Coordinates of C-alpha atoms and ligand atoms in Angstrom, one line a residue:
M204 CA 0.0 0.0 0.0
V205 CA 1.4 3.4 -1.0
N206 CA 0.5 6.1 1.5
A207 CA 0.2 9.6 0.1
K208 CA 2.4 11.0 2.9
H209 CA 5.3 8.8 1.7
L210 CA 5.3 10.4 -1.7
N211 CA 7.3 13.4 -2.7
S212 CA 5.1 16.3 -1.8
T213 CA 6.2 18.4 -4.8
D214 CA 4.9 15.7 -7.1
K215 CA 1.3 16.7 -6.8
N216 CA 0.0 15.0 -9.9
N217 CA 1.4 11.8 -8.6
V218 CA -0.3 12.2 -5.3
T219 CA -3.7 12.9 -6.8
E220 CA -3.4 10.0 -9.0
M221 CA -2.5 7.7 -6.1
S222 CA -5.3 9.0 -3.9
T223 CA -7.9 8.6 -6.6
K224 CA -6.7 5.1 -7.2
N225 CA -6.5 4.4 -3.5
Q226 CA -10.1 5.4 -2.8
N227 CA -11.1 2.1 -4.4
E228 CA -8.7 0.0 -2.5
V229 CA -10.3 -2.2 0.0
R230 CA -9.0 -3.2 3.4
I231 CA -10.5 -5.9 5.4
G232 CA -9.7 -7.2 8.8
L233 CA -11.4 -10.2 10.4
E234 CA -12.4 -11.0 13.9
V235 CA -13.1 -14.7 13.9
H236 CA -14.9 -16.5 16.7
V237 CA -14.3 -20.2 17.0
Q238 CA -16.3 -22.3 19.4
L239 CA -14.1 -24.8 21.1
T240 CA -16.8 -27.5 20.8
S241 CA -14.4 -30.3 21.4
L242 CA -14.2 -29.2 25.1
K243 CA -16.8 -31.2 26.9
T244 CA -17.9 -28.3 29.1
K245 CA -18.2 -24.5 29.0
L246 CA -15.4 -22.1 29.6
F247 CA -16.1 -21.3 33.3
C248 CA -18.6 -23.9 34.5
G249 CA -19.4 -27.6 34.2
C250 CA -22.4 -27.3 31.9
S251 CA -22.2 -29.4 28.8
S252 CA -21.0 -27.6 25.7
D253 CA -22.9 -30.0 23.4
Y254 CA -25.8 -27.6 23.1
K255 CA -26.8 -27.9 19.4
G256 CA -30.3 -29.1 19.1
K257 CA -31.0 -29.2 22.8
D258 CA -34.1 -27.8 24.4
P259 CA -33.6 -24.0 25.0
N260 CA -32.2 -23.1 28.4
S261 CA -31.7 -26.7 29.4
L262 CA -27.9 -26.5 29.8
V263 CA -27.5 -23.7 32.3
C264 CA -26.3 -23.1 35.9
P265 CA -25.8 -20.0 38.1
V266 CA -22.4 -19.3 36.5
C267 CA -23.4 -19.2 32.9
L268 CA -26.7 -17.5 33.8
G269 CA -24.7 -14.8 35.4
I270 CA -26.4 -15.1 38.8
P271 CA -24.7 -12.6 41.2
G272 CA -22.2 -14.4 43.5
A273 CA -21.6 -17.4 41.2
L274 CA -17.9 -17.9 40.7
P275 CA -16.2 -18.9 37.4
V276 CA -13.6 -21.6 37.3
L277 CA -11.4 -21.8 34.1
N278 CA -11.6 -24.9 32.0
A279 CA -8.0 -26.1 31.9
N280 CA -8.2 -27.8 28.5
S281 CA -9.3 -24.5 26.9
V282 CA -5.8 -23.1 27.5
D283 CA -4.2 -26.2 25.8
Y284 CA -6.5 -25.7 22.8
A285 CA -5.9 -22.0 22.6
V286 CA -2.1 -22.4 22.9
M287 CA -2.2 -25.0 20.1
V288 CA -4.0 -22.5 17.8
A289 CA -1.6 -19.7 18.7
L290 CA 1.3 -21.9 17.8
A291 CA -0.3 -22.9 14.5
L292 CA -0.7 -19.2 13.7
N293 CA 2.9 -18.4 14.6
S294 CA 1.7 -16.2 17.5
K295 CA 3.7 -15.4 20.6
V296 CA 2.1 -17.1 23.6
S297 CA 2.1 -14.8 26.7
E298 CA 3.9 -15.9 29.8
C299 CA 1.1 -14.7 31.9
M300 CA -2.4 -13.7 30.9
F301 CA -5.4 -12.1 32.5
F302 CA -9.1 -12.1 32.0
F303 CA -10.9 -8.8 31.8
R304 CA -14.5 -7.8 32.1
K305 CA -15.9 -6.2 29.0
N306 CA -18.9 -4.3 30.2
Y307 CA -22.0 -3.8 28.2
Y308 CA -25.7 -4.4 28.4
Y309 CA -27.3 -6.8 26.0
P310 CA -30.1 -9.3 26.6
D311 CA -27.9 -12.3 25.6
M312 CA -25.6 -11.6 28.5
P313 CA -27.5 -11.3 31.8
K314 CA -24.6 -10.4 34.0
N315 CA -23.9 -7.3 31.9
F316 CA -20.3 -8.1 31.2
Q317 CA -18.5 -10.6 29.2
I318 CA -15.4 -12.3 30.5
S319 CA -12.9 -11.7 27.8
Q320 CA -9.3 -10.6 27.4
Y321 CA -7.8 -7.3 26.6
D322 CA -4.6 -6.0 25.1
Q323 CA -4.6 -2.6 26.6
A324 CA -4.8 -1.0 30.1
G325 CA -2.4 -3.7 31.4
G326 CA -4.4 -6.5 29.9
V327 CA -2.5 -9.4 28.3
P328 CA -4.3 -11.7 25.9
L329 CA -3.3 -15.4 25.5
A330 CA -1.1 -14.7 22.4
V331 CA -0.1 -11.7 20.2
G332 CA 1.2 -11.4 16.7
G333 CA 1.7 -14.1 14.2
F334 CA 0.6 -14.7 10.7
L335 CA -1.0 -17.1 8.3
V336 CA 0.1 -17.5 4.7
I337 CA -2.6 -17.9 2.1
D338 CA -2.5 -18.7 -1.6
V339 CA -4.4 -16.3 -3.7
G340 CA -4.1 -17.6 -7.3
T341 CA -0.4 -17.8 -8.0
K342 CA 0.7 -15.4 -5.2
R343 CA 1.4 -16.2 -1.6
K344 CA 0.3 -13.7 0.9
K345 CA 1.1 -13.2 4.6
V346 CA -1.9 -12.2 6.7
R347 CA -0.8 -10.8 10.0
I348 CA -2.6 -11.9 13.2
G349 CA -3.1 -9.2 15.8
R350 CA -4.0 -11.4 18.8
V351 CA -5.6 -14.7 19.9
H352 CA -7.6 -14.7 23.0
L353 CA -10.2 -16.7 25.0
E354 CA -13.6 -15.4 26.0
E355 CA -17.1 -16.7 26.7
D356 CA -19.8 -16.9 24.1
P357 CA -23.0 -15.0 25.0
G358 CA -26.4 -16.6 24.8
R359 CA -28.3 -16.8 21.5
L360 CA -31.0 -14.4 20.5
V361 CA -33.6 -15.7 18.2
H362 CA -35.7 -13.3 16.1
Q363 CA -38.8 -13.9 14.1
G364 CA -37.8 -13.0 10.6
A365 CA -35.4 -10.1 10.3
I366 CA -33.7 -8.5 13.3
D367 CA -35.1 -5.0 12.6
T368 CA -38.7 -6.0 12.1
S369 CA -39.1 -9.0 14.5
P370 CA -42.0 -8.4 16.9
Y371 CA -40.1 -10.1 19.7
T372 CA -36.8 -11.7 20.7
L373 CA -36.3 -15.1 22.3
V374 CA -33.2 -15.9 24.3
D375 CA -31.5 -19.2 24.8
Y376 CA -28.7 -19.3 27.4
N377 CA -27.4 -22.8 26.4
R378 CA -24.7 -21.1 24.3
S379 CA -23.9 -18.7 27.1
G380 CA -20.4 -19.5 28.5
I381 CA -19.3 -21.8 25.6
A382 CA -15.5 -21.3 25.2
L383 CA -14.7 -19.0 22.3
L384 CA -11.4 -18.4 20.8
E385 CA -11.1 -14.9 19.2
I386 CA -8.6 -14.6 16.4
V387 CA -8.1 -11.0 15.1
T388 CA -6.3 -10.3 11.9
E389 CA -4.7 -7.0 10.8
P390 CA -6.5 -5.3 7.9
D391 CA -4.3 -7.1 5.4
L392 CA -7.0 -8.6 3.2
D393 CA -7.8 -6.8 -0.1
S394 CA -10.9 -8.5 -1.3
P395 CA -13.9 -10.7 -0.2
K396 CA -12.2 -13.6 -2.0
E397 CA -9.1 -13.3 0.1
A398 CA -11.2 -13.2 3.2
R399 CA -12.8 -16.5 2.2
I400 CA -9.5 -18.1 1.3
F401 CA -8.1 -17.0 4.7
L402 CA -11.1 -18.5 6.6
Q403 CA -11.0 -21.7 4.7
K404 CA -7.3 -22.2 5.5
L405 CA -8.0 -21.2 9.1
R406 CA -10.8 -23.7 9.3
S407 CA -8.7 -26.5 7.9
I408 CA -6.0 -25.8 10.6
L409 CA -8.6 -25.8 13.4
E410 CA -10.1 -29.0 12.1
H411 CA -6.7 -30.7 11.9
L412 CA -6.0 -29.5 15.5
G413 CA -9.3 -31.4 16.4
I414 CA -10.5 -28.5 18.6
F415 CA -13.9 -27.9 17.0
A416 CA -16.5 -29.3 14.7
G417 CA -16.2 -26.9 11.8
R418 CA -19.2 -28.1 10.0
L419 CA -21.6 -27.3 12.9
E420 CA -23.7 -24.3 12.2
G421 CA -22.3 -21.2 14.0
S422 CA -19.2 -22.9 15.3
I423 CA -17.1 -20.5 13.4
R424 CA -18.4 -17.0 13.0
C425 CA -16.9 -13.8 11.9
D426 CA -17.1 -10.1 12.1
A427 CA -15.4 -7.9 9.6
N428 CA -13.9 -4.4 9.5
I429 CA -14.1 -2.9 6.1
S430 CA -12.9 0.3 4.8
L431 CA -11.9 2.0 1.6
T432 CA -8.5 3.5 1.8
G433 CA -8.5 6.6 3.9
G434 CA -12.1 6.1 4.8
T435 CA -14.0 5.2 7.9
R436 CA -14.1 1.6 9.2
V437 CA -17.4 -0.1 9.3
E438 CA -17.9 -3.3 11.3
V439 CA -20.2 -5.9 9.9
K440 CA -21.5 -8.5 12.4
N441 CA -23.3 -11.7 12.2
I442 CA -21.6 -13.4 9.3
S443 CA -22.5 -17.0 10.1
S444 CA -21.1 -19.0 7.3
F445 CA -18.3 -18.9 4.7
K446 CA -20.7 -18.6 1.9
E447 CA -22.0 -15.5 3.5
V448 CA -18.6 -13.9 4.0
E449 CA -18.0 -13.1 0.4
R450 CA -21.6 -11.9 -0.1
A451 CA -21.6 -9.7 3.0
L452 CA -18.2 -8.1 2.2
S453 CA -19.1 -7.6 -1.4
F454 CA -22.3 -5.9 -0.5
E455 CA -20.6 -3.6 2.1
I456 CA -17.8 -2.6 -0.3
M457 CA -20.4 -1.7 -2.9
R458 CA -22.4 0.3 -0.4
Q459 CA -19.4 2.3 0.7
K460 CA -18.2 2.9 -2.8
N461 CA -21.7 4.2 -3.7
L462 CA -21.6 6.6 -0.8
V463 CA -18.2 7.9 -1.8
K464 CA -19.4 8.3 -5.4
K465 CA -22.3 10.5 -4.2
G466 CA -20.0 12.6 -2.1
L467 CA -21.5 11.2 1.2
S468 CA -19.4 10.1 4.2
V469 CA -19.2 6.6 5.5
K470 CA -20.3 6.5 9.1
H471 CA -18.3 4.7 11.8
E472 CA -20.9 2.2 12.8
T473 CA -21.7 -1.5 13.4
R474 CA -23.9 -3.1 10.8
H475 CA -25.7 -6.4 10.8
W476 CA -25.6 -8.8 7.8
D477 CA -29.1 -9.8 7.0
E478 CA -28.7 -13.2 5.3
S479 CA -32.2 -13.5 3.9
R480 CA -32.3 -10.0 2.3
R481 CA -28.5 -10.0 1.6
V482 CA -27.9 -6.5 2.8
T483 CA -26.1 -4.9 5.7
I484 CA -28.3 -2.8 8.0
S485 CA -27.2 -0.2 10.5
L486 CA -27.4 -1.6 14.1
R487 CA -25.7 1.1 16.2
M488 CA -23.0 3.7 16.0
K489 CA -19.7 1.9 16.7
E490 CA -18.9 1.8 20.4
K491 CA -15.5 3.1 21.4
E492 CA -13.2 0.9 23.3
H493 CA -13.5 3.1 26.4
D494 CA -17.3 2.6 26.3
Y495 CA -16.7 -1.0 27.5
R496 CA -15.0 0.1 30.8
Y497 CA -12.6 -2.8 30.6
F498 CA -11.1 -3.9 34.0
P499 CA -9.4 -7.0 35.3
E500 CA -11.8 -9.8 36.2
P501 CA -11.5 -10.1 40.0
D502 CA -12.9 -13.6 40.2
L503 CA -10.2 -15.2 38.2
V504 CA -6.5 -15.4 39.0
P505 CA -3.8 -14.5 36.4
I506 CA -2.8 -17.6 34.4
T507 CA 0.9 -18.4 34.0
I508 CA 1.8 -20.3 30.9
T509 CA 5.3 -21.7 31.4
E510 CA 7.7 -22.6 28.6
D511 CA 7.3 -26.3 29.6
F512 CA 3.6 -26.1 29.2
V513 CA 4.0 -24.6 25.7
E514 CA 6.7 -27.3 24.8
N515 CA 4.3 -29.9 26.0
V516 CA 1.5 -28.6 23.8
K517 CA 3.9 -28.4 20.9
E518 CA 4.7 -32.1 21.2
K519 CA 1.1 -33.0 21.2
M520 CA 0.3 -30.9 18.1
P521 CA -1.1 -33.1 15.3
E522 CA 0.0 -32.7 11.7
L523 CA -1.0 -29.4 10.3
P524 CA -2.4 -28.8 6.8
E525 CA 0.9 -27.4 5.3
A526 CA 2.8 -30.5 6.4
R527 CA 0.0 -32.7 5.2
I528 CA 0.0 -31.1 1.8
S529 CA 3.8 -31.7 1.4
R530 CA 3.3 -35.3 2.6
F531 CA 0.5 -35.9 0.0
V532 CA 2.9 -34.6 -2.7
D533 CA 5.9 -36.7 -1.5
A534 CA 4.3 -39.9 -0.3
Y535 CA 1.5 -40.2 -2.8
G536 CA 3.0 -38.4 -5.8
L537 CA 0.0 -36.1 -6.0
P538 CA 0.3 -32.8 -7.8
Q539 CA 0.5 -29.8 -5.4
Y540 CA -3.0 -28.7 -6.6
D541 CA -4.6 -32.0 -5.8
A542 CA -3.0 -32.0 -2.4
E543 CA -4.2 -28.5 -1.6
V544 CA -7.8 -29.2 -2.6
L545 CA -8.0 -32.4 -0.6
V546 CA -6.3 -31.0 2.6
S547 CA -8.5 -27.8 2.5
D548 CA -11.2 -30.0 4.1
K549 CA -9.9 -32.5 6.7
A550 CA -12.7 -34.9 6.1
L551 CA -11.8 -35.0 2.4
A552 CA -8.1 -35.6 3.2
D553 CA -9.0 -38.4 5.7
F554 CA -11.3 -40.0 3.2
F555 CA -8.5 -39.9 0.6
E556 CA -6.0 -41.6 3.0
C557 CA -8.5 -44.3 4.0
T558 CA -9.2 -45.0 0.3
V559 CA -5.5 -45.2 -0.7
K560 CA -4.9 -47.7 2.1
L561 CA -7.4 -50.0 0.4
Y562 CA -6.4 -49.2 -3.2
D563 CA -2.8 -48.2 -3.9
K564 CA -3.3 -45.8 -6.9
P565 CA -3.4 -42.4 -5.3
K566 CA -3.8 -40.3 -8.4
E567 CA -6.7 -42.4 -9.6
V568 CA -8.4 -42.0 -6.3
S569 CA -7.7 -38.3 -6.2
N570 CA -9.1 -37.9 -9.8
W571 CA -12.4 -39.4 -8.7
M572 CA -12.6 -37.4 -5.5
M573 CA -11.6 -34.0 -7.1
G574 CA -13.7 -34.5 -10.1
D575 CA -17.0 -36.4 -9.7
L576 CA -17.2 -36.6 -6.0
L577 CA -16.6 -32.9 -5.3
R578 CA -18.9 -31.9 -8.1
N579 CA -21.7 -34.1 -6.8
L580 CA -21.2 -32.7 -3.3
N581 CA -21.4 -29.2 -4.6
E582 CA -24.4 -29.8 -6.8
N583 CA -26.3 -31.3 -3.9
N584 CA -25.0 -28.6 -1.4
L585 CA -23.5 -31.4 0.7
V586 CA -20.2 -31.8 2.6
L587 CA -18.5 -35.2 2.7
T588 CA -19.5 -35.8 6.3
D589 CA -23.2 -35.4 5.4
C590 CA -23.2 -38.2 2.9
K591 CA -23.0 -41.9 3.1
I592 CA -20.3 -42.8 0.5
T593 CA -17.4 -44.8 2.1
P594 CA -13.8 -45.4 1.0
E595 CA -14.7 -49.1 0.6
H596 CA -17.5 -48.3 -1.9
L597 CA -15.3 -45.9 -3.9
V598 CA -12.6 -48.6 -4.2
E599 CA -15.2 -51.2 -5.2
M600 CA -16.4 -48.9 -8.0
I601 CA -12.9 -48.2 -9.3
K602 CA -12.2 -51.9 -9.3
L603 CA -15.5 -52.7 -11.2
I604 CA -14.3 -50.3 -13.9
E605 CA -10.8 -51.9 -13.9
E606 CA -12.3 -55.4 -14.2
G607 CA -14.4 -54.2 -17.2
V608 CA -17.7 -54.9 -15.4
I609 CA -18.8 -51.3 -16.0
S610 CA -17.3 -48.5 -18.2
G611 CA -15.8 -45.3 -16.7
K612 CA -18.9 -43.5 -18.1
I613 CA -21.2 -45.7 -16.1
G614 CA -19.0 -45.1 -13.1
K615 CA -19.9 -41.5 -13.4
R616 CA -23.6 -42.5 -13.2
V617 CA -23.0 -44.8 -10.2
L618 CA -21.1 -42.4 -8.1
P619 CA -23.9 -39.9 -7.5
E620 CA -26.1 -42.7 -6.3
M621 CA -23.4 -43.8 -3.9
V622 CA -23.2 -40.2 -2.6
L623 CA -26.9 -39.9 -2.1
T624 CA -27.9 -43.4 -1.0
G625 CA -24.7 -44.9 0.5
K626 CA -25.5 -48.1 -1.5
Q627 CA -22.8 -50.5 -2.6
P628 CA -21.8 -49.8 -6.3
S629 CA -22.4 -53.5 -7.3
L630 CA -25.9 -53.2 -5.9
I631 CA -26.6 -50.0 -7.8
I632 CA -25.3 -51.6 -11.0
K633 CA -27.6 -54.6 -10.5
E634 CA -30.6 -52.6 -9.6
K635 CA -30.2 -50.3 -12.6
G636 CA -29.0 -52.9 -15.1
L637 CA -25.8 -51.0 -15.8
V638 CA -23.4 -53.9 -16.5
K639 CA -21.3 -53.3 -19.5
I640 CA -22.4 -55.0 -22.7
S641 CA -19.3 -56.7 -24.1
S642 CA -20.8 -59.5 -26.1
R643 CA -20.6 -59.3 -29.9
D644 CA -24.0 -60.9 -30.3
A645 CA -25.7 -58.4 -28.2
L646 CA -24.1 -55.4 -29.9
E647 CA -24.2 -56.5 -33.5
G648 CA -28.0 -56.1 -33.7
I649 CA -27.8 -52.6 -32.3
V650 CA -25.1 -51.7 -34.9
E651 CA -27.4 -52.8 -37.7
Q652 CA -30.1 -50.6 -36.2
V653 CA -27.9 -47.6 -36.0
F654 CA -26.7 -48.0 -39.6
S655 CA -30.3 -48.3 -40.9
E656 CA -31.5 -45.3 -38.9
H657 CA -28.7 -43.0 -40.1
P658 CA -27.9 -43.8 -43.7
S659 CA -26.5 -40.3 -44.6
C660 CA -24.1 -40.5 -41.6
V661 CA -23.0 -43.9 -42.8
E662 CA -22.2 -42.3 -46.2
D663 CA -20.2 -39.6 -44.4
A664 CA -18.4 -42.2 -42.3
L665 CA -17.4 -44.1 -45.4
A666 CA -15.7 -41.0 -46.8
D667 CA -14.3 -39.5 -43.6
E668 CA -12.9 -41.3 -40.6
N669 CA -13.8 -38.3 -38.4
A670 CA -17.5 -39.0 -39.0
V671 CA -17.2 -42.4 -37.5
H672 CA -17.4 -41.0 -34.0
F673 CA -21.0 -40.0 -34.6
L674 CA -22.0 -43.6 -35.3
V675 CA -20.1 -44.8 -32.2
G676 CA -21.9 -42.2 -30.2
Q677 CA -25.3 -43.4 -31.5
L678 CA -24.4 -46.9 -30.5
M679 CA -23.4 -45.8 -27.0
R680 CA -26.7 -43.8 -26.8
A681 CA -28.8 -46.8 -27.9
T682 CA -27.2 -48.8 -25.1
K683 CA -27.4 -46.0 -22.6
G684 CA -23.6 -45.9 -22.3
K685 CA -23.4 -49.6 -21.4
A686 CA -21.6 -50.8 -24.6
D687 CA -18.0 -51.7 -24.2
P688 CA -16.5 -48.6 -26.0
Q689 CA -13.6 -50.6 -27.5
L690 CA -15.9 -53.3 -28.9
A691 CA -18.4 -50.7 -30.1
N692 CA -15.6 -49.0 -32.1
Q693 CA -14.4 -52.2 -33.5
L694 CA -17.9 -53.4 -34.6
I695 CA -18.7 -50.0 -36.3
H696 CA -15.4 -50.2 -38.3
E697 CA -16.0 -53.8 -39.3
K698 CA -19.5 -52.9 -40.6
L699 CA -18.1 -50.0 -42.5
E700 CA -15.4 -52.1 -44.1
S701 CA -17.9 -54.7 -45.1
L702 CA -19.9 -51.9 -46.8
K703 CA -16.8 -50.7 -48.7
K704 CA -16.5 -54.1 -50.4
Ligands
ZN1012 ZN1 -23.2 -23.3 33.4

């Protein structure tokens, strides 16, 4: 980023040019909240953290309801998890950290403060600094991390329809007190696409660390700070899924650019992403930090994180995505691109490794997964963990093709059935009558039929080898793709030769 003040002040033309250009430059910083759902209990009490789908307000106690006098006790494993994430993000783990009270009134937080961490006024968050390298097209980009800290999740507010028109608000405190890890980036992202890539990479890391179930709704949420260069920062809250991140950011950038075009100013405010209407709406003017009256949480002692503790966590760290990608390239001979796509989703990478254990042709497995499997998942809006296909079944299907029982083309019809029904490929083939036709007798009659139905094409084929494909295509069509392609080709040629005589 070129800042106008760094340019030669006598070169006015240049400055103008830069500032006009810079007005359209976008800066995005993310505040990502990750629920540590692999912890069995909440951050400061013994209530179960497995709250999804449970009756509202059924997993609560005086601590997470914020009853005066109830005392919090820190979940020790949460520090392990948080340190793991900090190390994976190259952050510096603090030797001693404190919890702070962030004071504000909101119905999802009955005690009127959130136990969080702070990096000012003597506050020390769990970790500071660090970076994550992302691949954007062919370039690699370092996105700086500001800090990583622990805090409690507030309760969940449920609105009827949109937040600004709902006649009432319901509150469910089951989520209140769930351990949250907040990861704050510097405003290093230049586009909604980069934000999505960053979040995908972060999710893959968190999944590999085994600290959360990334596919559960709301387990990774994000707020974004967006500004056009030199302009006011706007915070957009309530972005609940990765699909929404790109949409929400694109909308907000467009909104700000339109304001600037009309000569209006962008207000410093907090906006809410309305998923159904796909717009951001103004919630409130942005609070200032001092509005929160941060002060040290008197009910929790400072936590010392010793070098030994960090070393211990380091030793327990599982393989991270970057290392796994390299291993996929080295051990399985996969192209870098294949490895990156597979590892971007831990479930996909695990599925690949299970399949390769059963069938030792990694590139072939990867081709089926990256091509047909992923396409089918996308078309049906599914993720791998939602569907019933197993490594055993995929191997069986590849072997059926290898043994000549079905053609590769038929395989492409069998796979979607496997994804949706979880049925064994041999059963699907039997039920749908998809076994390859490789007997001469069965095909010869169909060849006759194709020749009599397309006399002019036969003429063309006799004169031009290129026109033969059409006849083969017709034969495949007549057999619904079940004809053995090699034999089909051979029979068509034989028939043409006999006509030439
Ligand atoms: Zn509780």
